[in-house]
Each structure stands twice: as C-alpha cells, then as structure tokens.
Short mmCIF file of N, CA and C in Angstrom, two decimals:
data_model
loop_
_atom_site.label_atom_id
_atom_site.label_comp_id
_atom_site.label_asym_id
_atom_site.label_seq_id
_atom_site.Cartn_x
_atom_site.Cartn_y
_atom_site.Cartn_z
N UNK A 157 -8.78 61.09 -20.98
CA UNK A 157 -7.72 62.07 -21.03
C UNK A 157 -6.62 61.68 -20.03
N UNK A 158 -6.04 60.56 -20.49
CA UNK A 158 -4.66 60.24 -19.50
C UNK A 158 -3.97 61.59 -19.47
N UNK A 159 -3.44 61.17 -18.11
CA UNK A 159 -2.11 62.28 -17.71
C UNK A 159 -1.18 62.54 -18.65
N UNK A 160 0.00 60.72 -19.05
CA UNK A 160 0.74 61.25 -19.53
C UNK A 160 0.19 61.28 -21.16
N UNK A 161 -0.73 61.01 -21.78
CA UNK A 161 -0.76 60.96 -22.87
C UNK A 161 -1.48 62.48 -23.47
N UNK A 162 -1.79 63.45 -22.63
CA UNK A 162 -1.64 64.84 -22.74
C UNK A 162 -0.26 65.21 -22.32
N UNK A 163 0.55 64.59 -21.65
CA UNK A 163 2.08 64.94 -21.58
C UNK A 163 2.71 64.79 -22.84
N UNK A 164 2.19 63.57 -23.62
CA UNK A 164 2.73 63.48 -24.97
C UNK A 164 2.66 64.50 -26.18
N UNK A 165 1.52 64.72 -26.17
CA UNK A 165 0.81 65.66 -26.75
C UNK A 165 1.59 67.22 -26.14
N UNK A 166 1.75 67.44 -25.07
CA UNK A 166 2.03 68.88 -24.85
C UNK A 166 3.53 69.11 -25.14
N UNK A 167 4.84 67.65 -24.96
CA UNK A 167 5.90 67.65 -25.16
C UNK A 167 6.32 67.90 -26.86
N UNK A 168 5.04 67.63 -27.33
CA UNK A 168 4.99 67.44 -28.88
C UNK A 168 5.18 68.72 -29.66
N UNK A 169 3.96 69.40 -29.16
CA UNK A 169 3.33 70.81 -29.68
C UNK A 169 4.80 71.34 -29.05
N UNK A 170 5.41 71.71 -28.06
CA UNK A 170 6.35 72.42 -27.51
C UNK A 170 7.59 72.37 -27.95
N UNK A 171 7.71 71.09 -28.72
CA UNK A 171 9.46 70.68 -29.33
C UNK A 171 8.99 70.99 -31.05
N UNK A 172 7.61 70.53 -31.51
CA UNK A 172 7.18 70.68 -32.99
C UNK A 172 7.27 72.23 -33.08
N UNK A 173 6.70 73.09 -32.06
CA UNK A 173 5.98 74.47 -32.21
C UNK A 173 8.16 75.62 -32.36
N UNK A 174 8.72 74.99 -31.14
CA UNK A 174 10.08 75.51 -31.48
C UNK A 174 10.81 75.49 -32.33
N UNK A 175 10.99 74.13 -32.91
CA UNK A 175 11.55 73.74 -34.02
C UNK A 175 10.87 74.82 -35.54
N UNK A 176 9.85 74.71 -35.60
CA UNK A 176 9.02 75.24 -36.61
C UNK A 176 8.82 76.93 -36.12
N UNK A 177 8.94 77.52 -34.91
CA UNK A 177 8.79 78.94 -34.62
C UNK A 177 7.48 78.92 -34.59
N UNK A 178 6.62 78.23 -34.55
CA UNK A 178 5.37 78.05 -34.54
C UNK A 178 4.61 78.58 -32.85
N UNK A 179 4.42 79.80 -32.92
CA UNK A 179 3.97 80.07 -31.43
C UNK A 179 2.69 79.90 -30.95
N UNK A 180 1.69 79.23 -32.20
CA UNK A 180 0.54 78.74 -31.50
C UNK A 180 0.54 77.48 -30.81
N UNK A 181 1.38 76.61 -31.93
CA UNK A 181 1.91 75.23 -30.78
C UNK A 181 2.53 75.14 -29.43
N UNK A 182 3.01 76.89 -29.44
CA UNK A 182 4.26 76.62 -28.00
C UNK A 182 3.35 76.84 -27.05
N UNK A 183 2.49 78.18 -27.65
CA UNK A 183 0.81 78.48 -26.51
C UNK A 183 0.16 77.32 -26.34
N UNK A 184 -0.44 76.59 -27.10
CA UNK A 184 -0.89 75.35 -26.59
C UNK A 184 -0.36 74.32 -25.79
N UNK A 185 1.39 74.44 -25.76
CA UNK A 185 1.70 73.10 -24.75
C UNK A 185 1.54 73.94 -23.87
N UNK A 186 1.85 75.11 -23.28
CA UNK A 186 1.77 75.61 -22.50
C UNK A 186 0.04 75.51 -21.33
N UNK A 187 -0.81 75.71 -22.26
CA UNK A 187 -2.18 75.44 -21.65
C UNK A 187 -2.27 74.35 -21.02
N UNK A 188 -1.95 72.97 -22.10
CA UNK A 188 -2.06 71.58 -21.65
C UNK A 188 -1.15 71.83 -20.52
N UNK A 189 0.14 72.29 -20.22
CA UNK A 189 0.75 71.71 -19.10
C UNK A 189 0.14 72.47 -18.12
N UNK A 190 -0.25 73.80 -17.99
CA UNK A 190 -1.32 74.14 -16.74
C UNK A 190 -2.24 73.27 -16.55
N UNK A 191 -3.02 72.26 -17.90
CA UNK A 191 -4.41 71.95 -17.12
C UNK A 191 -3.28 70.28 -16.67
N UNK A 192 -2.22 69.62 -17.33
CA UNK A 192 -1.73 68.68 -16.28
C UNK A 192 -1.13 68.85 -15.03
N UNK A 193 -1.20 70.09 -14.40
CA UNK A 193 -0.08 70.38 -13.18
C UNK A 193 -1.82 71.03 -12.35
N UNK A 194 -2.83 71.09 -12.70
CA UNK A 194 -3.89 71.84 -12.13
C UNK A 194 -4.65 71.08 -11.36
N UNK A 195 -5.48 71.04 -11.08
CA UNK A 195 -6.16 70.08 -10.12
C UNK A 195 -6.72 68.77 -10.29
N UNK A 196 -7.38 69.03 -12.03
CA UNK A 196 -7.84 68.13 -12.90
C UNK A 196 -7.09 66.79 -12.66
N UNK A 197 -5.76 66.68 -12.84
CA UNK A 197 -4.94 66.16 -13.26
C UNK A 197 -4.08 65.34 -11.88
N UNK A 198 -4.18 66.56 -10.78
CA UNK A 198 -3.50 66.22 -9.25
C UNK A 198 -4.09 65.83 -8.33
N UNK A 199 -3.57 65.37 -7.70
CA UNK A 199 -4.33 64.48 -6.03
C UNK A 199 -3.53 64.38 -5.02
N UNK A 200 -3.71 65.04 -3.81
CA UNK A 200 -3.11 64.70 -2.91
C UNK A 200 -1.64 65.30 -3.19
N UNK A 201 -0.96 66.11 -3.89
CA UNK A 201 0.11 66.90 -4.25
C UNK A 201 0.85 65.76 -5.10
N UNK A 202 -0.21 64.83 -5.96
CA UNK A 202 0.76 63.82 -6.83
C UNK A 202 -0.11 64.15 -8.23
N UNK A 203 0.05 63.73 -9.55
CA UNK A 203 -0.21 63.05 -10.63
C UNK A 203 -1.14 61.82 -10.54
N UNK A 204 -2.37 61.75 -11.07
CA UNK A 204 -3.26 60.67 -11.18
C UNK A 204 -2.97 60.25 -12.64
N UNK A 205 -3.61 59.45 -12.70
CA UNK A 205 -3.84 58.43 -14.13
C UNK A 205 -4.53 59.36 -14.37
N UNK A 206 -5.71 59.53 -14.81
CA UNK A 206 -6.42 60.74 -16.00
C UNK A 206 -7.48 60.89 -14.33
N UNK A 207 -8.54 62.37 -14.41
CA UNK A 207 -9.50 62.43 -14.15
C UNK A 207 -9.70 61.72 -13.52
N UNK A 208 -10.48 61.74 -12.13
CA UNK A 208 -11.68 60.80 -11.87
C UNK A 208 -11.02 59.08 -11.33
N UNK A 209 -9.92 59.47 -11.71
CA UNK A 209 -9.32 57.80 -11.32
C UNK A 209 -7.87 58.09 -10.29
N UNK A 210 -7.97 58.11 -9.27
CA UNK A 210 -7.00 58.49 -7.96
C UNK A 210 -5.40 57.61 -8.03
N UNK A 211 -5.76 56.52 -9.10
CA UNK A 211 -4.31 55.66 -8.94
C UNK A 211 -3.35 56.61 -9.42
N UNK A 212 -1.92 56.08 -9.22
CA UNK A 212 -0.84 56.53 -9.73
C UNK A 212 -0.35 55.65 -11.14
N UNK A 213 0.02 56.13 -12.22
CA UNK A 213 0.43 55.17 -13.14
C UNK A 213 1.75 55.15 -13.43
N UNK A 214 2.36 54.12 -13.48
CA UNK A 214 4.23 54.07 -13.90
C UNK A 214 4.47 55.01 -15.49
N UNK A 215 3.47 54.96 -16.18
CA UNK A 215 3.61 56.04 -17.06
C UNK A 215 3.82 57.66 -17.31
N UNK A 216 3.36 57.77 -15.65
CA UNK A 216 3.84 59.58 -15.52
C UNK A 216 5.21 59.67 -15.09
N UNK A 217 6.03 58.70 -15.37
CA UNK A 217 7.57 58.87 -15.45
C UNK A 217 7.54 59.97 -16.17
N UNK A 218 6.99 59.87 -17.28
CA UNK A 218 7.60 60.23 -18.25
C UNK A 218 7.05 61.87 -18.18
N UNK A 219 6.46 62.43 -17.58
CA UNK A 219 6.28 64.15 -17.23
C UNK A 219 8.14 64.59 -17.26
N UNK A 220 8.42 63.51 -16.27
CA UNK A 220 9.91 64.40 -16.30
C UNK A 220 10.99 63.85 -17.63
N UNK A 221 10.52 62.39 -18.03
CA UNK A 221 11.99 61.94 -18.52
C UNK A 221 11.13 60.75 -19.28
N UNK A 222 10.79 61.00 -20.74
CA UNK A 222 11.64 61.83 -21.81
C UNK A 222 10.96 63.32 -22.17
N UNK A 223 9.94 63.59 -21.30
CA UNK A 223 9.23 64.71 -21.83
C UNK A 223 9.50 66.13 -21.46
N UNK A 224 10.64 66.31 -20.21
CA UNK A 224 10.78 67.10 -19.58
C UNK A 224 9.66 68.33 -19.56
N UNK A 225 8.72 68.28 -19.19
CA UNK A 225 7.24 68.81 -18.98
C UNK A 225 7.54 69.68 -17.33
N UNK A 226 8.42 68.90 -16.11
CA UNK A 226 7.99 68.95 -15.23
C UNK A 226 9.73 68.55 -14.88
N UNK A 227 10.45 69.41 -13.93
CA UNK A 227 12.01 68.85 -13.62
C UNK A 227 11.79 67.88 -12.41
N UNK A 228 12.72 66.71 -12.14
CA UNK A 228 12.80 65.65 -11.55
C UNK A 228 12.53 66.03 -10.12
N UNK A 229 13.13 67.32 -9.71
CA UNK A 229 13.01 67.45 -8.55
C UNK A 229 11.95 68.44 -8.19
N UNK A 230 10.58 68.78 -8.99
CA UNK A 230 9.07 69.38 -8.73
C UNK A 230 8.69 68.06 -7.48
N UNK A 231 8.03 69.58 -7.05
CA UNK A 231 7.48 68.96 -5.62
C UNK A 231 6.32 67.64 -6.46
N UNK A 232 5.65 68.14 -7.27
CA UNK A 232 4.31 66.98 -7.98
C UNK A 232 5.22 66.12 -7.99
N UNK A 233 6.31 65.37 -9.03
CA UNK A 233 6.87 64.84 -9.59
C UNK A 233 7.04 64.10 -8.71
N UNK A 234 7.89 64.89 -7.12
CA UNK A 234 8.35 63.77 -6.36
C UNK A 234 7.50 62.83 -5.66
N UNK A 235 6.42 63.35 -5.77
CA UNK A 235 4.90 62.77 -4.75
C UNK A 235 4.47 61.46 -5.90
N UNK A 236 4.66 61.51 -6.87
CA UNK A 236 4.36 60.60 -7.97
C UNK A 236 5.45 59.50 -7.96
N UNK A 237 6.51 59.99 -7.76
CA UNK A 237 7.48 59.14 -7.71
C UNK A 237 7.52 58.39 -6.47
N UNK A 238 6.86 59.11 -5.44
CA UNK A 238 7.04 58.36 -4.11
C UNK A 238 6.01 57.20 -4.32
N UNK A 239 4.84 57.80 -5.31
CA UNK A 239 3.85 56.88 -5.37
C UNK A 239 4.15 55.34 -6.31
N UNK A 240 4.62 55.95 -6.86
CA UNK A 240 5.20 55.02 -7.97
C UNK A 240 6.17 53.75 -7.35
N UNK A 241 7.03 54.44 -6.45
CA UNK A 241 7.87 53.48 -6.13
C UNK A 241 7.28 52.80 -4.99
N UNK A 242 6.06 53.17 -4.18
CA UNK A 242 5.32 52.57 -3.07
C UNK A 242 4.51 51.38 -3.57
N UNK A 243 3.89 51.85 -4.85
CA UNK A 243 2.54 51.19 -5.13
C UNK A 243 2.63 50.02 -6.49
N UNK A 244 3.95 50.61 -7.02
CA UNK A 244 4.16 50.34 -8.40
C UNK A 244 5.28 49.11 -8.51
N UNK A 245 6.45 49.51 -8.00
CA UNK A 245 7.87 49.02 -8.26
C UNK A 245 7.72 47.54 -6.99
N UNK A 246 8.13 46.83 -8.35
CA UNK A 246 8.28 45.13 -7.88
C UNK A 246 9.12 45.02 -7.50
N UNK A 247 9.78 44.57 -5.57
CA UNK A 247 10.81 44.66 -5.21
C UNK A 247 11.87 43.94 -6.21
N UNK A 248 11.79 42.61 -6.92
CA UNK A 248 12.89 42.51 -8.10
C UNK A 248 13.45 43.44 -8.85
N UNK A 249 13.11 43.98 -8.95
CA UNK A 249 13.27 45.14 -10.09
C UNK A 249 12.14 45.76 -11.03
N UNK A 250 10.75 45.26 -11.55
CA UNK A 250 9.72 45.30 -12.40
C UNK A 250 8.99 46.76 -11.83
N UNK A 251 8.64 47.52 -12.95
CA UNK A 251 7.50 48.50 -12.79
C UNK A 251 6.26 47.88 -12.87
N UNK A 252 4.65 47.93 -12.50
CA UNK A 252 3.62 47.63 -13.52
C UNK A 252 3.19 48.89 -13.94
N UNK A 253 2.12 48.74 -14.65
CA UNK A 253 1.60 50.34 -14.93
C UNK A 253 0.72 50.70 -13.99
N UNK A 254 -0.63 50.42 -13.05
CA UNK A 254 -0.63 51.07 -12.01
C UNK A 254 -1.16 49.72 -11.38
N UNK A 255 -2.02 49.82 -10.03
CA UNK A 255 -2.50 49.06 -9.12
C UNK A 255 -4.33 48.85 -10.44
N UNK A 256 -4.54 47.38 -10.74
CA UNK A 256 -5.30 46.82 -10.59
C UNK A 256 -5.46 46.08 -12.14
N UNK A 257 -4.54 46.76 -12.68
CA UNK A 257 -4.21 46.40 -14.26
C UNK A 257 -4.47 45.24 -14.58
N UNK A 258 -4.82 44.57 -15.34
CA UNK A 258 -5.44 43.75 -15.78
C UNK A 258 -4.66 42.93 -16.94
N UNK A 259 -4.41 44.04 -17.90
CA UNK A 259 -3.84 43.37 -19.42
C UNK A 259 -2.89 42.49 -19.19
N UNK A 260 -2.36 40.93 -19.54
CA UNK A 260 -1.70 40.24 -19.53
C UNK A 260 -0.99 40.13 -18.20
N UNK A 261 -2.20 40.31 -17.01
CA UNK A 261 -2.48 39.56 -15.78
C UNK A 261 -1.52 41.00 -15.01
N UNK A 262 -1.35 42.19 -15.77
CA UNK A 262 -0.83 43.39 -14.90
C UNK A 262 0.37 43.46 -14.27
N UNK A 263 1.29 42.79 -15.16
CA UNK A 263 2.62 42.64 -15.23
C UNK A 263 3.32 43.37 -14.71
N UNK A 264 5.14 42.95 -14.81
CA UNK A 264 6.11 44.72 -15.10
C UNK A 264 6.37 44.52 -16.61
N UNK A 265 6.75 46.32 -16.98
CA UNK A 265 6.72 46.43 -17.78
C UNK A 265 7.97 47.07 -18.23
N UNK A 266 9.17 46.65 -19.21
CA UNK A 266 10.14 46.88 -19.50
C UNK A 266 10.31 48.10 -19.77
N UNK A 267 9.39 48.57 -20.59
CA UNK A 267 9.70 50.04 -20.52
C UNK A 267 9.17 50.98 -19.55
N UNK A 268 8.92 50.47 -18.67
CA UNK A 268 8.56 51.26 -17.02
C UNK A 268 9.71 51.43 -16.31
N UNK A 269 10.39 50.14 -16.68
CA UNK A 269 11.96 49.84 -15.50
C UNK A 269 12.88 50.84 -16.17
N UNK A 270 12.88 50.60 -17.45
CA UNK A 270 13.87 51.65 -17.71
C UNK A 270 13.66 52.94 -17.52
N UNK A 271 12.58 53.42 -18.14
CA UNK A 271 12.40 54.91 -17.62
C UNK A 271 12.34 55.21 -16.10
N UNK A 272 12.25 54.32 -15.05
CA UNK A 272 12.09 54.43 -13.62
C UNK A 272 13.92 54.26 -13.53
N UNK A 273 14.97 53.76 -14.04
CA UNK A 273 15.99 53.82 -13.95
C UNK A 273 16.66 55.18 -14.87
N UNK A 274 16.10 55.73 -15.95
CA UNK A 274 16.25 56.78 -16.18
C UNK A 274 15.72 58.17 -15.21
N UNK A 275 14.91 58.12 -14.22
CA UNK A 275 14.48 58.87 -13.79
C UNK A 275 15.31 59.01 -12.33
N UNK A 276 16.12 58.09 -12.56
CA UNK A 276 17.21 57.45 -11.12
C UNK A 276 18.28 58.23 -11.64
N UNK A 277 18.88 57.99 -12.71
CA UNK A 277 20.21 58.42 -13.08
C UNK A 277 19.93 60.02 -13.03
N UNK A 278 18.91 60.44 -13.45
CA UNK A 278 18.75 62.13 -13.51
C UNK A 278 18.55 62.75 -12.10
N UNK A 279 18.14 61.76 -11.34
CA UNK A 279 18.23 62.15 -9.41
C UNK A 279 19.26 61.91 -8.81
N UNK A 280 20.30 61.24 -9.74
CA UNK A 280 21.41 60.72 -9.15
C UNK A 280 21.61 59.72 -8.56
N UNK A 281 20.49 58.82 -8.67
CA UNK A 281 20.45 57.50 -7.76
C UNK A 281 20.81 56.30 -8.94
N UNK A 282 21.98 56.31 -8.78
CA UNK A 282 23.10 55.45 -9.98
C UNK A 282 22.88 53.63 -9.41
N UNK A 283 22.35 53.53 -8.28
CA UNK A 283 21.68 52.05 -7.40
C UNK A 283 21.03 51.88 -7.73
N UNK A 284 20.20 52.69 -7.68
CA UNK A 284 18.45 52.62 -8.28
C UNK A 284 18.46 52.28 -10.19
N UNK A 285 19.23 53.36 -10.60
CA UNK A 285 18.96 52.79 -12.03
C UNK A 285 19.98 51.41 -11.81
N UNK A 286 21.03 51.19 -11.63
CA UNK A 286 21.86 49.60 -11.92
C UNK A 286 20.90 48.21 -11.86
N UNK A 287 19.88 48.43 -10.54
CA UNK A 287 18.83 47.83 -10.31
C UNK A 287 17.92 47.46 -11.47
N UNK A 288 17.65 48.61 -11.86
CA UNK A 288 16.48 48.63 -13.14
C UNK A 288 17.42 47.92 -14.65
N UNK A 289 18.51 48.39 -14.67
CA UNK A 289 19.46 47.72 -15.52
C UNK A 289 19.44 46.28 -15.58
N UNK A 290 19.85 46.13 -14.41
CA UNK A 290 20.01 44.54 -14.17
C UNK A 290 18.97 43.85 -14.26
N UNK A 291 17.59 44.10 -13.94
CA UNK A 291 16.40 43.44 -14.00
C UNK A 291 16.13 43.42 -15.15
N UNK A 292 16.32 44.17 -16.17
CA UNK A 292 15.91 44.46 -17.59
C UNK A 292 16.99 43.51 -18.47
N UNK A 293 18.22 43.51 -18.66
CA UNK A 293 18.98 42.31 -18.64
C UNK A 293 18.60 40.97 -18.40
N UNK A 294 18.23 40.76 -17.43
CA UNK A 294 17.45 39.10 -16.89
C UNK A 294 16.60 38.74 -17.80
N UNK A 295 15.86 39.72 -18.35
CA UNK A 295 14.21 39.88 -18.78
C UNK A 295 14.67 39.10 -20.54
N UNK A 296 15.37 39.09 -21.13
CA UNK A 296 15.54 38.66 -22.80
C UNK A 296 15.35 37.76 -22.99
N UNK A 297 14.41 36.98 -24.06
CA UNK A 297 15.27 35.56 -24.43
C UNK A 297 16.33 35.27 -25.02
N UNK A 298 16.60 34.08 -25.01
CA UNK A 298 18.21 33.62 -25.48
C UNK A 298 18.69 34.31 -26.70
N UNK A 299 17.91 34.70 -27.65
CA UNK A 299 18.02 35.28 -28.86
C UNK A 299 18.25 37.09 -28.43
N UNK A 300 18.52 37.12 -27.37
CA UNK A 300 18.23 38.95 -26.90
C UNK A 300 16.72 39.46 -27.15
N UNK A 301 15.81 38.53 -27.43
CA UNK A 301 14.30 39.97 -27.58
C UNK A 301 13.91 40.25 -26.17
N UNK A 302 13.74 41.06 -26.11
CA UNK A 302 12.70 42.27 -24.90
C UNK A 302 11.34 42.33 -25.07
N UNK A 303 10.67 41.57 -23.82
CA UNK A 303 9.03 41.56 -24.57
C UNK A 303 8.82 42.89 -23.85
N UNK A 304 7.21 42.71 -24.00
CA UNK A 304 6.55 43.90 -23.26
C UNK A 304 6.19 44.05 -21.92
N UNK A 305 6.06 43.07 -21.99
CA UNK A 305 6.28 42.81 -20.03
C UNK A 305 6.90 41.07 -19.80
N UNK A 306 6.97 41.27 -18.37
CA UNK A 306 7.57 40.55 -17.77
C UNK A 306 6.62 39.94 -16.83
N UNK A 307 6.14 38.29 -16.99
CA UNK A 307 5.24 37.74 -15.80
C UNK A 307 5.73 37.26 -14.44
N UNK A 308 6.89 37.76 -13.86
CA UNK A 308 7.14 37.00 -12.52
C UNK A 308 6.11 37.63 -11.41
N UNK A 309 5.64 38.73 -11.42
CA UNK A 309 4.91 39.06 -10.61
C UNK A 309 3.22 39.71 -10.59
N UNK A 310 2.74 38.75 -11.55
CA UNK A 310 0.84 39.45 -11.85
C UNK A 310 0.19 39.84 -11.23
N UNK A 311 -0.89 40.90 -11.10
CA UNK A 311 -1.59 41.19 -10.62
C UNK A 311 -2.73 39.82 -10.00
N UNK A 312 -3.03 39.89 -11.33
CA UNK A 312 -4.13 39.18 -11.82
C UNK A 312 -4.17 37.46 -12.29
N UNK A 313 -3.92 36.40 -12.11
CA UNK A 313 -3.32 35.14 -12.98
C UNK A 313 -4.57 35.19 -14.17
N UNK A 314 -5.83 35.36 -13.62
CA UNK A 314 -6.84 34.52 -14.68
C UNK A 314 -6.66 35.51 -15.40
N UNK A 315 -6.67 37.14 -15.34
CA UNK A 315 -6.62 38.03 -16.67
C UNK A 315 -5.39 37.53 -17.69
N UNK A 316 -4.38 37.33 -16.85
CA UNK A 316 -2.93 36.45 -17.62
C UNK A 316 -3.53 35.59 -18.72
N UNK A 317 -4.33 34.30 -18.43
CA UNK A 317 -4.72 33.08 -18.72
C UNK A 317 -5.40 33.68 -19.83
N UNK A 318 -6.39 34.63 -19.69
CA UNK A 318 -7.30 35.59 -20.45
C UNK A 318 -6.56 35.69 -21.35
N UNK A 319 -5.85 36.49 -21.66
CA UNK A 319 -5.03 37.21 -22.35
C UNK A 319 -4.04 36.16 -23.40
N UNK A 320 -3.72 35.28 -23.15
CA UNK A 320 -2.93 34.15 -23.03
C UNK A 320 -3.17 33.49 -24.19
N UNK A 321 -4.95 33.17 -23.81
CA UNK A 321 -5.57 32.57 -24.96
C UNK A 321 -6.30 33.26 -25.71
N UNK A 322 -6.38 34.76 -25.65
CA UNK A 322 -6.94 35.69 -26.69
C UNK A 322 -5.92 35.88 -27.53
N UNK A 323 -4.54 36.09 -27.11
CA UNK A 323 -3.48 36.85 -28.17
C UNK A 323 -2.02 35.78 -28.28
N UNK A 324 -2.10 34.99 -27.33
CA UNK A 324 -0.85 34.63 -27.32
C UNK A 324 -0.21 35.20 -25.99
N UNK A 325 1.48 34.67 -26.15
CA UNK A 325 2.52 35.24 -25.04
C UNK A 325 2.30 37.13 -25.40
N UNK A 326 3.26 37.74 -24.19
CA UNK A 326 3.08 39.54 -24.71
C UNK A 326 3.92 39.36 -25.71
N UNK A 327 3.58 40.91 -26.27
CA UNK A 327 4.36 41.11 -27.86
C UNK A 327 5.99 40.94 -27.29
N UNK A 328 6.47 40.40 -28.61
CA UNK A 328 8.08 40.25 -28.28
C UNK A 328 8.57 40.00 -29.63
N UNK A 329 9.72 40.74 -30.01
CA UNK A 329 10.49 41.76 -29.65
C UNK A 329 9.44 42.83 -29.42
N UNK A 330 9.72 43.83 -28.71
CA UNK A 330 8.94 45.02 -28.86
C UNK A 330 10.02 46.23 -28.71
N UNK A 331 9.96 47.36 -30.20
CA UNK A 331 10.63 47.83 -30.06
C UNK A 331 11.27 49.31 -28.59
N UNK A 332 9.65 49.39 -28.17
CA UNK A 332 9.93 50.15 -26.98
C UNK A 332 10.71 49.67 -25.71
N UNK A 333 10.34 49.09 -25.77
CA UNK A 333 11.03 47.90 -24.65
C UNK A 333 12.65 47.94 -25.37
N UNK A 334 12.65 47.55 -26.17
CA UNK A 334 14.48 47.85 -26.80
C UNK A 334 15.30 49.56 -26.87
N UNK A 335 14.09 50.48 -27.37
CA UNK A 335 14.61 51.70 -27.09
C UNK A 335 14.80 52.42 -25.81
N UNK A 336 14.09 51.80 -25.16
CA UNK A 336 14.39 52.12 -23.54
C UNK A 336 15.23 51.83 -22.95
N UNK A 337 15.77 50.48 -23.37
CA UNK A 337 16.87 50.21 -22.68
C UNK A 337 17.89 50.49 -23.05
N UNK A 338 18.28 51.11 -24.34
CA UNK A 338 19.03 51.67 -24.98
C UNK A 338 19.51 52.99 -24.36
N UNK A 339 18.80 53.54 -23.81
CA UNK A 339 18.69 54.96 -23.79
C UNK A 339 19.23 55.00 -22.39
#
C-alpha cells in the first residue's frame, strides 16, 4: 500500500466522484486521505513510502502536485519535501525515487525532476524549478527522446549492469517523462 499510489487512487475517486456527483466516491477519497495523512502512512511529521518502510520516496511529490491531496505549504508536505530534497535530489539536478533503489542501478528520474520543479514553481522557488528545467533538457537524445531515468548518478552499478542485460538501456521515449516536462 504505497503512499502515493493510494494518493492516486484517492485523487481519482475525488475528481471521478465530483465530476459524476457521485458522493460515495467523494466519501471514499476522503477516508483514504485520513488513513494517508494518519499515522499509518507518517513518520517523524513526514510521508513514508508505504507502511513499515521509514524511507522517503520522490513520488510523494505528487500528494501536493498533480494530486492536490495535501497544499504545498502542509506542515507533512514540507517535512517530505525537506526529506526529499536531503535524501533524494542529485546535486546536478536528478531526483531518484528513494534511498536504496535498485531498478536500473537507482537512478534520477525525469519525471521526479519535473514534478520536484513543479512543486518549486507552486512554492515560488522559480531557481529551484529552472534547475530542474535545465537538468531535464541535458537529459534527451539527439532525436529529443526523454528516457526514464537518467544514469549519471546510481545507486547501485551492478543492479545497473543487472538490469542492463535483463532489459536493455531504460525505456525511451517514455511518455511520462515527456508529459512532465511539458507541464
């Protein structure tokens, strides 16, 4: 039970349930977002990855932005963000998704930077997103595709190598990685 992927789910029911007048969907995001803002879910006055697992993940951007679940400036939010940008953010510019990641050696991840630069522009920190801009820019090949992550800075090399020769390079084009930066 990831954090944000009950954020997905609760942003869902809450925009599906309005749209449609549907007030059992709006009651239900409502529950989910008590049990993500409740203890289950919090640590230390921040956002965990799901349950039981204390890291912070670059994916609970998204509580505030695109899901608006939670406004930029909630005390949780900012403790996540502090975490995020302590534990997470590759002084170049790169998000990964949290501390110990593994998949394709635990990369940054394009659509981390952008939403971490979207989550800048809505705090007002117009440096902070240009940053994330610019790093995301660097990131294309010659043809403009946007992969899914970015290897200048791995966790991991041999999970890389792993990965490498199980699937190939990361997916590329990927369209999230393009809608993010769009946005």
């Amino acid at each position: 039970m990831h954090t944000s992927s009950l954020a997905a789910v609760a942003a869902g029911l809450r925009d599906i349930g309005a749209l449609l007048q549907d007030e059992a969907a709006q009651r239900y995001a409502v529950q989910l977002l008590q049990r993500i803002t409740g203890p289950e879910h919090v640590l230390g006055g921040a956002f965990i990855r799901f349950p039981g697992d204390t890291r912070v993940d670059g994916s609970l951007l998204w509580l505030a932005v695109p899901f608006k679940l939670v406004a930029v400036d909630n005390p949780l939010f900012q403790n996540t963000l502090s975490r995020i940008r302590d534990e997470l953010l590759v002084p170049d510019g790169g998000v990964r998704r949290y501390l110990g990641d593994t998949f394709y050696g635990g990369s940054e991840w394009i659509l981390l930077a952008a939403t971490y630069g979207w989550v800048a522009v809505a705090s007002g920190d117009h440096a902070t997103a240009g940053r994330m801009l610019d790093w995301i820019e660097a990131a294309p090949t010659p043809e403009g595709l946007l992969p899914e992550q970015v290897q200048n800075h791995v966790q991991s090399p041999y999970m890389l190598e792993f990965w490498w020769q199980r699937w190939g390079a990361t997916a590329m084009p990927l369209l999230w990685s393009h809608a993010t930066y769009c946005c």
